[in-house]
DNA sequence: TTGCACTCTCTACACCGTAGAGATATCATC
DNA sequence: GATGATATCTCTACGGTGTAGAGAGTGCAA
């Protein structure tokens, strides 16, 4: 099954939904639902059971209506997911004191993003067709840019740094989320899984064919099991910030882009 | 719809499939198909139309059988996807001369991975429950580790650097793939989409609320449109390599982890 | 030659998103 | 207050998904 695609559909309708600026009809029966309620229920189901559990039938059932009713509020499932995504981005920009200095601020951006994915793992499964320019997305973007404002980086470079951090966190958090979900879905811890898998692999694995992996793999496995995504995230974030620091230093030494 | 989960199911059966070591039955009709043929067809369909097009009915139809026949060869769709993933990883480790020096070698690793995703965009939609320890995955891992062998990094650090690069590329290539797919699916170029979207956004957007975004956004948009994923990838890769270089220098100066 | 294991088709089930018809509720207008 | 227009909701249906299990046919081992 493919990812849920967001950012599709009629732009006018999408903007209305994202920004909550739709005109309310005057005639007809009083609506029993509203967009915010539908979205909140969808987020709750997704958080608890993953995006696969968010079917129109499921959400409608949870709200005491039938599936087709939802289409009076959102044009389709993709648009529902759009709004879900923008709503959870709102958690990133709650009033919070920014740490001093670009490096600590950028680190905080990365950590908040990482934490957001951990709270809402389904975010990983949403493929964006086009940027979702909802209020919280833009607020998030604004906050991220502010982390690197005043560094001497050009606007383009600021944009690119923010994109770099976002891309990295998205890539890195997969490991953490997938490991947690694998355990939940199969009921097997990493260790239990490895106990079943390792003897089978040993029958087919030829160390001569993979000499470096044969050395590093067991060492890494001993210390990190099937992976230690949080440690990998920390390590990678440090490297990434070091790399940005090289560039920031260059800019502050007067070298322009 | 959720991502396709790989790395699930019976470990014995998975290993047999991945490594091609299954015993062939002796009795019964001659099989009309084989795993390699099914996988190749599935990859071809996924490459052309995305992973959503890879239904058991579709693949069976393309092979001239009915859907349930496929279950004699693979236990389920997830396992089919497992094998698909490992097979395309084989493209990463075709005989190729490695550039000299860890930095160039690591850059080549990243580029090859980026290119692989571009050739097989459906890889983005595969969520790994557990590491898929197939022959090509391990070969890929071995090759990646070799890129940073001899740098003075510990085995754990080597593992972490390789993970960092993999995570970054996975996060970064999303932009490129999603942009291409959005255009294909909607028939709208970025420019055409923006022409429809911008006037609507302008009605709801308040520059005072997003001061930094209001400055950087238009500059970035002018130069990069809705995004320039390739440029972001290049920029981010440079930063990342700079960051790893800081660490490598530290190790070569005698500072241990 | 017979029995067993195997391959394949068919049918079915439970699930999915969503179109459209019809019943009902509520408001705007006269 | 009555009527018509608009809106909400339910129901039914369609085309799609992965996969279970029964039955028919194939080919090898004993």
XYZ file of C-alpha atoms (C1' of nucleotides) in Angstrom:
574
model
C 0.000 0.000 0.000
C 1.232 3.379 -0.883
C 1.777 6.255 1.404
C -1.016 8.656 1.965
C -0.475 11.597 -0.324
C -1.130 14.981 1.088
C -1.149 18.372 -0.546
C -3.410 17.234 -3.361
C -6.843 18.333 -4.396
C -8.519 21.664 -4.838
C -6.231 24.407 -3.514
C -9.099 26.635 -2.430
C -10.674 23.910 -0.392
C -7.329 22.905 1.072
C -6.542 26.431 2.213
C -9.985 26.830 3.703
C -9.558 23.638 5.672
C -6.020 24.327 6.802
C -6.665 27.873 7.892
C -10.178 27.316 9.144
C -11.646 30.118 7.069
C -14.558 28.334 5.510
C -17.894 30.066 5.422
C -20.483 28.293 7.510
C -23.682 27.426 5.665
C -26.870 28.930 7.016
C -29.470 26.467 5.821
C -29.951 22.808 6.336
C -29.797 20.697 9.469
C -27.388 21.658 12.180
C -24.144 19.800 11.575
C -23.386 17.225 14.214
C -19.642 17.402 13.599
C -16.954 19.908 12.820
C -13.596 19.663 11.123
C -11.624 20.114 14.328
C -13.475 17.256 15.997
C -12.950 14.953 13.042
C -9.277 15.823 12.850
C -8.758 15.370 16.571
C -10.353 11.929 16.467
C -8.285 10.977 13.439
C -5.099 12.090 15.176
C -6.013 10.134 18.295
C -6.613 6.961 16.286
C -3.430 7.453 14.276
C -1.375 8.042 17.428
C -2.761 4.925 19.064
C -2.873 2.543 16.136
C -1.084 4.055 13.174
C -2.277 5.674 10.029
C -3.616 2.404 8.635
C -6.311 2.480 11.285
C -7.530 5.856 10.097
C -10.183 4.779 7.637
C -13.181 6.953 6.959
C -15.373 4.177 8.311
C -13.366 3.993 11.494
C -13.343 7.692 12.198
C -17.013 8.021 11.357
C -17.838 5.103 13.640
C -15.896 6.653 16.491
C -17.911 9.826 16.004
C -21.243 8.061 15.816
C -22.006 8.717 12.152
C -21.496 6.779 8.943
C -18.496 7.167 6.706
C -20.029 9.207 3.923
C -21.012 11.935 6.389
C -17.407 12.931 6.711
C -17.332 14.050 3.103
C -19.444 17.025 3.970
C -16.575 18.302 6.081
C -13.488 17.207 4.171
C -13.319 16.525 0.455
C -11.420 13.320 0.915
C -9.079 11.356 3.033
C -5.980 13.057 1.679
C -7.277 16.431 2.786
C -8.112 15.020 6.189
C -4.511 13.907 6.531
C -3.321 17.360 5.419
C -5.132 18.957 8.301
C -3.955 16.305 10.728
C -0.354 17.046 9.806
C -0.706 20.790 10.156
C -2.451 20.441 13.499
C 0.310 18.387 15.066
C 2.917 20.805 13.743
C 1.252 23.218 16.164
C 2.957 21.352 18.991
C 6.338 22.498 17.735
C 5.689 26.152 18.191
C 4.105 26.350 21.573
C 5.532 29.185 23.591
C 8.967 28.150 24.576
C 12.168 29.914 25.429
C 14.790 29.504 22.749
C 18.284 28.662 23.929
C 20.981 31.259 23.248
C 23.128 30.904 20.163
C 22.344 29.433 16.805
C 23.832 26.043 17.553
C 21.765 25.365 20.624
C 18.697 26.782 18.900
C 19.146 24.562 15.884
C 19.725 21.579 18.130
C 16.489 22.394 19.925
C 14.702 22.523 16.568
C 15.992 19.064 15.727
C 15.074 17.628 19.096
C 11.590 19.031 19.045
C 11.082 17.601 15.601
C 12.409 14.214 16.698
C 10.069 14.267 19.688
C 7.139 15.196 17.478
C 7.703 12.153 15.300
C 7.939 9.957 18.391
C 4.598 11.279 19.619
C 3.015 10.957 16.179
C 4.843 8.191 14.365
C 2.302 8.196 11.545
C 3.864 11.438 10.286
C 6.521 9.265 8.702
C 3.925 7.693 6.462
C 2.665 10.910 4.978
C 4.173 11.771 1.661
C 3.830 15.413 0.786
C 2.916 16.065 -2.808
C 3.316 19.742 -2.361
C 4.227 21.875 0.628
C 1.325 22.121 2.992
C 1.162 25.793 3.669
C -1.006 25.675 6.746
C -0.679 28.008 9.722
C 1.346 25.671 11.879
C 3.655 24.602 9.106
C 4.512 28.193 8.411
C 4.927 28.942 12.098
C 7.280 25.981 12.356
C 9.238 27.205 9.347
C 9.436 30.713 10.805
C 10.735 29.394 14.087
C 13.308 27.227 12.398
C 14.579 30.112 10.320
C 14.869 32.234 13.419
C 17.222 29.665 14.900
C 19.761 30.532 12.203
C 18.980 34.206 11.802
C 21.931 36.467 12.563
C 24.531 33.841 11.683
C 25.682 35.604 8.565
C 24.104 32.969 6.354
C 22.229 34.206 3.311
C 18.459 33.674 3.163
C 19.003 30.802 0.770
C 21.500 29.211 3.103
C 19.152 29.634 6.014
C 16.476 27.869 3.994
C 18.909 25.105 3.122
C 20.075 24.606 6.704
C 16.502 24.322 7.897
C 15.800 21.812 5.144
C 18.925 19.867 6.068
C 17.867 19.504 9.676
C 14.346 18.533 8.729
C 15.539 15.950 6.248
C 18.009 14.479 8.664
C 15.550 14.146 11.515
C 12.996 12.545 9.215
C 15.549 10.008 8.048
C 16.944 9.321 11.486
C 13.730 8.923 13.412
C 12.629 6.090 11.134
C 14.873 3.736 13.015
C 13.373 4.575 16.382
C 9.818 4.404 15.187
C 10.200 1.306 13.116
C 11.917 -0.543 15.925
C 9.166 0.362 18.371
C 6.459 -0.643 15.914
C 8.161 -3.880 15.007
C 8.194 -4.873 18.623
C 4.570 -3.902 19.099
C 3.396 -5.673 15.982
C 5.328 -8.885 16.408
C 5.540 -9.058 20.171
C 9.230 -9.795 19.838
C 11.962 -7.712 21.409
C 15.049 -7.079 19.317
C 16.872 -9.707 21.333
C 14.176 -12.311 20.880
C 14.009 -11.574 17.196
C 17.761 -11.828 16.835
C 17.780 -15.181 18.666
C 15.467 -16.546 16.023
C 17.117 -14.874 13.085
C 20.818 -15.232 13.823
C 21.141 -19.009 13.490
C 19.353 -18.874 10.151
C 21.539 -16.073 8.888
C 24.685 -17.872 9.978
C 23.862 -20.681 7.575
C 23.937 -18.379 4.576
C 26.375 -15.686 5.620
C 29.897 -15.911 4.208
C 32.339 -13.694 6.093
C 34.843 -13.765 3.254
C 32.327 -12.129 0.986
C 31.643 -9.270 3.382
C 34.926 -8.739 5.229
C 34.315 -5.342 6.766
C 30.748 -6.050 7.713
C 31.880 -9.303 9.314
C 34.140 -7.313 11.649
C 32.054 -4.251 12.358
C 28.644 -5.920 12.391
C 29.198 -8.069 15.476
C 30.878 -5.215 17.380
C 28.017 -2.905 16.566
C 25.501 -5.599 17.356
C 27.103 -6.288 20.691
C 26.891 -2.661 21.705
C 23.767 -1.522 19.925
C 21.712 -4.606 19.143
C 19.735 -4.362 15.922
C 20.361 -0.643 16.072
C 20.322 2.206 18.516
C 18.401 4.899 16.716
C 18.597 7.431 19.530
C 22.337 7.107 19.704
C 22.610 7.337 15.951
C 20.470 10.472 16.043
C 22.689 12.088 18.688
C 25.850 11.212 16.822
C 24.514 12.397 13.516
C 23.116 15.601 14.948
C 26.518 16.434 16.413
C 28.198 15.863 13.057
C 25.614 17.856 11.261
C 25.904 20.788 13.646
C 29.681 20.623 13.339
C 29.296 20.821 9.595
C 26.962 23.806 9.763
C 29.396 25.413 12.171
C 32.164 25.142 9.574
C 29.949 27.091 7.195
C 28.816 29.650 9.778
C 32.447 30.287 10.750
C 33.288 30.814 7.124
C 30.511 33.331 6.748
C 31.452 35.158 9.901
C 35.013 35.358 8.632
C 33.643 37.387 5.800
C 33.413 34.777 3.084
C 30.159 35.210 1.152
C 28.123 32.606 -0.674
C -3.041 3.822 3.745
C -0.025 2.724 5.643
C 3.385 1.941 4.399
C 4.211 -1.554 3.391
C 5.970 -3.225 6.274
C 8.903 -5.368 5.450
C 10.977 -7.590 7.650
C 7.962 -9.303 9.154
C 6.855 -12.866 9.079
C 8.576 -16.181 9.557
C 12.316 -15.616 9.782
C 13.158 -18.963 8.200
C 10.981 -18.318 5.210
C 12.313 -14.779 4.880
C 15.935 -15.899 4.867
C 15.175 -18.598 2.338
C 13.559 -16.077 0.053
C 16.171 -13.398 0.444
C 19.118 -15.697 -0.044
C 17.505 -17.945 -2.585
C 18.251 -21.123 -0.654
C 14.867 -22.746 -0.653
C 14.631 -26.438 -1.379
C 12.766 -27.113 -4.589
C 9.855 -29.518 -4.226
C 10.097 -32.674 -6.248
C 6.460 -33.635 -6.690
C 3.505 -31.955 -8.291
C 3.147 -29.970 -11.449
C 6.097 -28.044 -12.791
C 5.880 -24.512 -11.447
C 5.141 -21.920 -14.083
C 6.789 -19.150 -12.133
C 9.759 -18.533 -9.928
C 10.504 -16.030 -7.186
C 12.984 -14.079 -9.305
C 10.448 -13.639 -12.069
C 7.751 -12.490 -9.680
C 10.111 -10.074 -7.998
C 11.380 -8.679 -11.281
C 7.844 -8.051 -12.486
C 6.915 -6.437 -9.179
C 9.949 -4.162 -9.354
C 9.108 -3.201 -12.938
C 5.538 -2.288 -11.987
C 6.683 -0.403 -8.890
C 9.275 1.532 -10.886
C 6.741 2.498 -13.530
C 3.697 3.184 -11.392
C 4.648 3.191 -7.732
C 4.215 0.689 -4.997
C 0.444 1.194 -4.908
C 0.237 -0.500 -8.286
C 1.935 -3.602 -6.937
C -1.098 -5.594 -5.881
C -1.010 -9.353 -5.923
C -3.752 -9.320 -8.553
C -1.794 -6.944 -10.734
C 1.451 -8.877 -10.579
C -0.320 -12.190 -11.097
C -2.196 -10.773 -14.067
C 1.027 -9.519 -15.623
C 2.449 -13.027 -15.258
C -0.609 -14.754 -16.681
C -1.796 -16.426 -13.474
C -4.327 -15.550 -10.816
C -3.452 -13.800 -7.589
C -3.583 -16.713 -5.206
C -0.932 -18.567 -7.204
C 1.680 -16.162 -5.986
C 1.258 -17.407 -2.436
C 2.966 -20.629 -3.393
C 6.127 -18.620 -3.982
C 6.001 -15.901 -1.348
C 4.153 -16.107 1.943
C 2.635 -12.690 1.539
C 2.967 -9.298 0.066
C 5.291 -8.028 2.779
C 7.780 -10.751 1.989
C 7.541 -9.984 -1.703
C 8.461 -6.396 -0.923
C 11.372 -7.593 1.239
C 12.875 -9.380 -1.705
C 12.205 -6.470 -4.028
C 14.149 -4.173 -1.711
C 17.111 -6.481 -1.394
C 17.256 -7.039 -5.134
C 17.476 -3.353 -5.977
C 20.145 -2.864 -3.322
C 22.199 -5.064 -5.627
C 22.536 -2.101 -7.962
C 24.563 -0.260 -5.335
C 27.359 -2.745 -5.244
C 28.003 -3.446 -8.859
C 31.701 -3.447 -9.619
C 32.816 0.104 -9.468
C 36.034 1.867 -8.706
C 35.971 3.635 -5.386
C 37.381 7.142 -5.330
C 40.462 7.723 -3.180
C 40.052 9.049 0.318
C 37.303 8.547 2.795
C 35.536 11.788 1.980
C 35.154 11.123 -1.710
C 34.245 7.524 -0.989
C 31.555 8.525 1.474
C 30.235 11.095 -0.961
C 30.038 8.396 -3.617
C 28.084 6.214 -1.205
C 25.603 9.024 -0.661
C 25.250 9.750 -4.360
C 24.737 6.165 -5.302
C 22.071 5.870 -2.652
C 20.377 9.061 -3.857
C 20.450 7.734 -7.410
C 19.002 4.418 -6.295
C 16.027 6.153 -4.745
C 15.521 8.179 -7.902
C 15.485 4.997 -9.993
C 13.201 3.207 -7.518
C 11.160 5.875 -5.756
C 8.955 3.257 -4.143
C 11.800 2.449 -1.753
C 10.706 5.502 0.217
C 7.391 3.851 0.939
C 8.854 0.750 2.501
C 9.033 0.843 6.243
C 11.468 -1.666 7.658
C 10.249 -3.442 10.751
C 13.531 -5.108 11.243
C 16.773 -5.007 9.306
C 16.454 -7.008 6.137
C 19.583 -9.054 6.210
C 19.605 -10.135 2.590
C 22.727 -10.604 0.484
C 22.598 -7.243 -1.212
C 21.793 -5.326 1.929
C 24.834 -6.796 3.622
C 26.991 -6.154 0.577
C 25.814 -2.540 0.609
C 26.590 -2.247 4.288
C 30.039 -3.757 3.761
C 30.823 -1.331 0.969
C 29.672 1.622 3.014
C 31.804 0.617 5.962
C 34.793 0.265 3.680
C 34.388 3.905 2.690
C 35.259 4.930 6.244
C 37.707 2.179 7.061
C 41.180 3.467 7.888
C 39.970 6.825 9.137
C 40.775 6.149 12.755
C 37.102 5.889 13.636
C 36.083 3.077 15.970
C 33.840 0.311 14.600
C 30.905 1.870 16.385
C 31.662 5.242 14.876
C 31.969 3.695 11.447
C 28.562 2.135 11.936
C 27.159 5.450 13.064
C 28.631 7.392 10.143
C 27.170 4.927 7.689
C 23.808 5.210 9.416
C 24.050 8.993 9.346
C 24.607 9.071 5.610
C 21.810 6.589 4.977
C 19.388 8.510 7.134
C 20.265 11.800 5.570
C 19.886 10.582 1.996
C 16.562 8.953 2.813
C 15.291 12.192 4.316
C 16.661 14.387 1.556
C 15.549 12.418 -1.465
C 11.926 12.661 -0.361
C 11.784 16.171 -1.719
C 12.988 15.157 -5.164
C 10.737 12.162 -5.428
C 7.677 13.786 -4.021
C 8.023 16.778 -6.295
C 8.355 14.567 -9.351
C 5.383 12.471 -8.332
C 3.239 15.467 -7.517
C 3.770 16.808 -10.986
C 3.035 13.458 -12.564
C -0.084 12.887 -10.529
C -1.615 16.322 -10.811
C -0.295 17.356 -14.196
C 0.727 20.658 -12.673
C 4.248 21.999 -12.659
C 5.446 23.682 -9.501
C 4.937 27.037 -11.172
C 1.398 26.243 -12.275
C 0.562 24.943 -8.828
C 1.992 28.024 -7.196
C -0.018 30.294 -9.485
C -3.179 28.672 -8.226
C -2.123 28.468 -4.628
C -0.427 31.801 -3.987
C -3.424 34.108 -4.319
C -5.371 31.907 -1.918
C -2.552 31.856 0.602
C -2.137 35.593 0.399
C -5.663 36.028 1.704
C -4.872 34.202 4.929
C -1.187 34.860 5.398
C -0.222 37.533 7.929
C 3.386 38.630 7.572
C 3.452 40.102 11.056
C 2.772 36.689 12.518
C 5.614 35.015 10.638
C 8.257 37.732 10.302
C 11.286 35.630 9.352
C 9.384 33.364 7.010
C 7.879 36.414 5.351
C 11.379 37.596 4.456
C 13.134 34.334 3.648
C 10.209 32.549 2.015
C 9.872 34.843 -1.002
C 13.649 34.969 -1.536
C 13.883 31.209 -1.414
C 10.808 30.872 -3.578
C 12.239 33.237 -6.166
C 15.418 31.216 -6.444
C 14.217 27.700 -5.759
C 10.474 27.645 -6.392
C 8.589 25.259 -4.155
C 11.943 23.695 -3.321
C 15.093 22.547 -5.006
C 15.724 19.118 -3.543
C 18.886 18.431 -5.521
C 20.429 21.639 -4.360
C 19.351 20.977 -0.795
C 20.908 17.520 -1.041
C 24.221 18.926 -2.295
C 24.304 21.586 0.389
C 23.394 19.170 3.132
C 25.860 16.550 1.980
C 28.660 19.122 2.055
C 27.734 20.104 5.606
C 27.479 16.538 6.690
C 30.852 15.622 5.217
C 32.371 18.701 6.856
C 30.975 17.520 10.147
C 32.328 14.005 9.745
C 35.662 15.531 8.781
C 35.778 17.393 12.097
C 35.443 14.045 13.837
C 37.916 12.222 11.604
C 40.488 14.961 12.168
C 39.959 14.625 15.869
C 40.555 10.897 15.713
C 43.610 11.276 13.560
C 44.967 13.805 16.060
C 44.906 11.000 18.578
C 41.716 11.776 20.410
C 39.794 8.566 21.059
C 36.065 8.056 21.480
C -0.196 -48.418 -10.184
C -1.462 -45.794 -6.263
C -0.980 -42.322 -2.923
C 0.937 -38.176 -1.727
C 2.627 -33.663 -2.338
C 2.260 -29.837 -5.049
C 0.338 -26.085 -8.343
C -3.317 -23.466 -9.782
C -8.114 -21.612 -10.103
C -12.157 -20.210 -8.061
C -14.913 -18.311 -4.511
C -15.346 -15.881 -0.618
C -14.489 -12.722 3.221
C -13.419 -8.456 5.466
C -11.634 -4.409 4.574
C -10.792 0.176 1.804
C -12.309 5.186 -0.498
C -15.917 7.341 -2.380
C -20.149 8.288 -5.891
C -24.893 9.170 -5.992
C -29.845 8.682 -4.683
C -33.210 9.512 -1.345
C -34.998 10.987 3.243
C -34.989 14.509 6.501
C -33.937 19.036 8.744
C -33.557 23.957 8.704
C -33.336 28.498 6.869
C -34.542 32.377 3.580
C -37.967 34.323 1.080
C -42.495 35.483 -0.072
C -47.225 30.375 7.825
C -46.113 28.082 3.549
C -42.909 26.984 0.091
C -38.642 26.233 -2.058
C -33.781 25.988 -1.627
C -30.004 24.318 0.695
C -27.645 21.312 3.647
C -26.862 16.955 6.487
C -27.077 12.254 6.870
C -27.935 7.286 5.708
C -27.948 3.736 2.585
C -26.446 1.222 -1.310
C -23.270 0.361 -4.540
C -18.933 0.075 -7.103
C -14.232 -1.054 -7.875
C -10.373 -1.986 -5.437
C -7.147 -4.557 -1.679
C -4.800 -9.053 0.757
C -5.525 -13.540 1.621
C -8.110 -18.143 3.471
C -9.648 -22.473 1.981
C -11.848 -25.946 -1.121
C -11.458 -28.501 -5.171
C -9.432 -29.999 -9.674
C -5.494 -31.394 -11.979
C -0.316 -32.678 -12.301
C 3.763 -35.374 -11.560
C 6.893 -37.858 -8.562
C 8.088 -41.454 -4.866
C 7.152 -45.718 -3.093
